[in-house]
Amino acid sequence: MAKQSEIEKELTKLPILEYVFFKPEEIIFSKEVRDLCQGNSCGMYNSTWACPPAVGSVESCIEKCQAYDKAMLFTTATEVANSFDMKGWLRARVEHEALTDQVAAVFRSYDENALILSTEGCTVCKKCTYPDAPCRFPDRMYPATEGYGIMVMQMAPALNISYNNGANTVTYFSMVLFNE
């Protein structure tokens, strides 16, 4: 298994804004975050393998996360025209997910069972197979951190990561759980 220093050497080659390693026990879980999913605030609930209810209960998500030795949270921040620039937000998300693929490859080269969590549900396929057939790309389908009930808004400052990177920027977060 990899030493954190080996992983960090590879991460410095990627356009990550900020990252931090921590223990899975430090993850802040919240049923309220999951309730937002169930309220379908983003429109992804019950429509993809990356979101509830497909990811399991909050309790099972906690168990999955705490089965790992270490975790890493990382961010990207992208300038957008303004807070209503949906095309800019989408472009930033696509770029963040491409970076998440690169980060996943780094971690999975050391731990093939690393768990990758990312943003707002999966967008790999135009139409998800959920619930009728298994996921076509399970290695590229990253469950949403919020779908796991993770309170990124509280975790970021607790881990000294910027949650908001200023006016006219969008910040996206991904998390990796792995065994060292």
C-alpha positions as CSV (number, residue, x, y, z in Angstrom):
1,M,0.0,0.0,0.0
2,A,1.0,3.6,-0.6
3,K,2.5,6.0,1.8
4,Q,0.7,9.3,1.9
5,S,3.9,11.0,0.7
6,E,3.9,8.9,-2.5
7,I,0.3,9.8,-3.2
8,E,1.0,13.5,-2.5
9,K,3.9,13.6,-4.9
10,E,1.5,12.5,-7.7
11,L,-1.3,14.8,-6.6
12,T,1.0,17.9,-6.9
13,K,1.0,17.2,-10.7
14,L,-2.8,17.8,-10.8
15,P,-4.7,21.1,-10.8
16,I,-6.2,20.6,-7.4
17,L,-6.9,23.9,-5.5
18,E,-6.7,22.5,-2.0
19,Y,-6.6,19.1,-0.4
20,V,-6.3,17.6,3.1
21,F,-5.8,14.1,4.5
22,F,-7.7,13.1,7.6
23,K,-9.3,10.2,9.4
24,P,-12.7,8.9,8.3
25,E,-13.9,9.4,11.9
26,E,-13.6,13.1,11.3
27,I,-16.3,13.0,8.5
28,I,-19.3,15.0,9.6
29,F,-22.5,13.1,8.7
30,S,-25.9,14.6,8.8
31,K,-29.3,13.1,8.2
32,E,-30.5,16.6,7.3
33,V,-28.2,16.6,4.2
34,R,-29.7,13.2,3.2
35,D,-33.2,14.6,3.8
36,L,-32.4,17.3,1.2
37,C,-31.7,14.5,-1.3
38,Q,-35.0,12.9,-0.5
39,G,-36.7,16.2,-0.9
40,N,-35.2,16.0,-4.4
41,S,-33.7,19.5,-4.2
42,C,-31.3,18.6,-7.1
43,G,-33.6,16.3,-9.0
44,M,-31.4,13.2,-8.8
45,Y,-33.1,11.3,-5.9
46,N,-34.2,7.8,-7.0
47,S,-32.8,8.3,-10.5
48,T,-29.1,7.2,-10.4
49,W,-26.9,4.6,-8.8
50,A,-24.8,7.5,-7.4
51,C,-27.6,8.9,-5.2
52,P,-30.1,7.8,-2.6
53,P,-31.7,5.4,-2.2
54,A,-29.3,3.4,-4.4
55,V,-26.3,4.3,-2.2
56,G,-27.9,2.8,0.9
57,S,-29.0,4.3,4.2
58,V,-27.0,7.0,5.9
59,E,-26.0,4.3,8.5
60,S,-24.6,2.0,5.8
61,C,-22.7,4.9,4.2
62,I,-21.2,5.7,7.6
63,E,-20.1,2.1,7.9
64,K,-18.6,2.1,4.4
65,C,-16.6,5.3,5.1
66,Q,-15.4,4.2,8.5
67,A,-14.1,0.9,7.1
68,Y,-11.2,2.8,5.5
69,D,-8.0,3.9,7.2
70,K,-7.7,7.4,5.7
71,A,-9.6,10.0,3.7
72,M,-8.7,13.0,1.5
73,L,-10.9,15.9,0.6
74,F,-10.0,18.1,-2.4
75,T,-11.4,21.1,-4.2
76,T,-11.4,23.0,-7.5
77,A,-12.6,26.6,-7.9
78,T,-13.6,28.1,-11.2
79,E,-14.5,31.6,-12.1
80,V,-18.0,32.1,-13.5
81,A,-19.6,35.2,-15.0
82,N,-22.0,35.5,-12.0
83,S,-24.0,33.4,-9.6
84,F,-26.6,32.8,-12.3
85,D,-24.1,31.5,-14.9
86,M,-25.4,27.9,-15.2
87,K,-23.2,27.2,-18.2
88,G,-20.2,28.2,-16.2
89,W,-21.3,26.1,-13.3
90,L,-21.8,23.1,-15.6
91,R,-18.4,23.7,-17.3
92,A,-16.7,23.8,-13.9
93,R,-18.4,20.6,-12.8
94,V,-17.4,18.8,-15.9
95,E,-13.8,19.9,-15.3
96,H,-14.0,18.9,-11.6
97,E,-15.3,15.5,-12.5
98,A,-12.4,15.0,-15.1
99,L,-10.0,15.9,-12.3
100,T,-11.8,13.5,-10.0
101,D,-11.1,10.7,-12.6
102,Q,-7.4,11.6,-12.5
103,V,-7.4,11.6,-8.7
104,A,-9.2,8.3,-8.6
105,A,-6.6,6.8,-10.9
106,V,-3.8,7.9,-8.5
107,F,-5.5,6.4,-5.5
108,R,-6.7,3.2,-7.2
109,S,-3.1,2.5,-8.3
110,Y,-2.3,2.1,-4.6
111,D,-5.7,0.8,-3.4
112,E,-8.0,-0.7,-6.0
113,N,-10.9,-0.5,-3.5
114,A,-10.6,3.2,-2.8
115,L,-14.0,4.8,-2.5
116,I,-14.4,8.0,-4.5
117,L,-17.3,10.4,-3.6
118,S,-18.0,13.5,-5.7
119,T,-20.6,16.1,-6.7
120,E,-24.3,16.0,-7.3
121,G,-24.7,12.5,-8.7
122,C,-23.2,10.8,-11.7
123,T,-23.2,12.1,-15.2
124,V,-21.2,9.4,-17.0
125,C,-24.3,8.1,-18.9
126,K,-27.0,10.2,-20.6
127,K,-29.5,7.8,-19.1
128,C,-28.7,5.9,-15.9
129,T,-29.6,2.2,-15.8
130,Y,-31.0,2.6,-12.3
131,P,-33.0,0.7,-11.0
132,D,-33.5,-1.7,-13.9
133,A,-29.9,-2.9,-14.6
134,P,-26.5,-2.7,-12.9
135,C,-24.4,0.4,-13.4
136,R,-22.5,0.2,-16.7
137,F,-19.4,2.0,-15.4
138,P,-19.1,1.3,-11.7
139,D,-15.4,2.3,-11.7
140,R,-16.4,5.8,-13.0
141,M,-19.6,6.3,-11.0
142,Y,-18.8,8.3,-7.9
143,P,-21.6,8.6,-5.4
144,A,-22.4,12.1,-4.2
145,T,-20.9,13.2,-0.9
146,E,-24.3,14.7,0.0
147,G,-26.0,11.4,-0.9
148,Y,-23.8,9.8,1.7
149,G,-25.1,12.3,4.2
150,I,-21.8,14.1,4.4
151,M,-21.8,17.7,5.6
152,V,-19.1,19.2,3.4
153,M,-20.1,22.8,4.4
154,Q,-19.1,22.1,8.0
155,M,-16.2,19.8,7.2
156,A,-14.3,22.2,5.0
157,P,-13.6,24.9,7.6
158,A,-13.0,22.2,10.3
159,L,-10.2,20.9,8.0
160,N,-9.0,24.3,7.0
161,I,-10.3,24.1,3.4
162,S,-12.1,27.1,1.9
163,Y,-15.7,26.4,1.3
164,N,-16.3,29.6,-0.7
165,N,-13.5,31.0,-2.9
166,G,-15.0,34.4,-3.5
167,A,-17.6,36.1,-5.6
168,N,-18.1,34.8,-9.1
169,T,-16.5,31.4,-8.3
170,V,-17.9,27.9,-8.0
171,T,-16.1,25.5,-5.7
172,Y,-16.5,21.8,-6.1
173,F,-15.5,19.0,-3.6
174,S,-14.6,15.4,-3.9
175,M,-13.5,12.9,-1.3
176,V,-11.4,9.8,-1.4
177,L,-11.4,7.0,1.2
178,F,-8.6,4.5,1.1
179,N,-6.5,2.0,3.0
180,E,-2.9,2.7,3.4
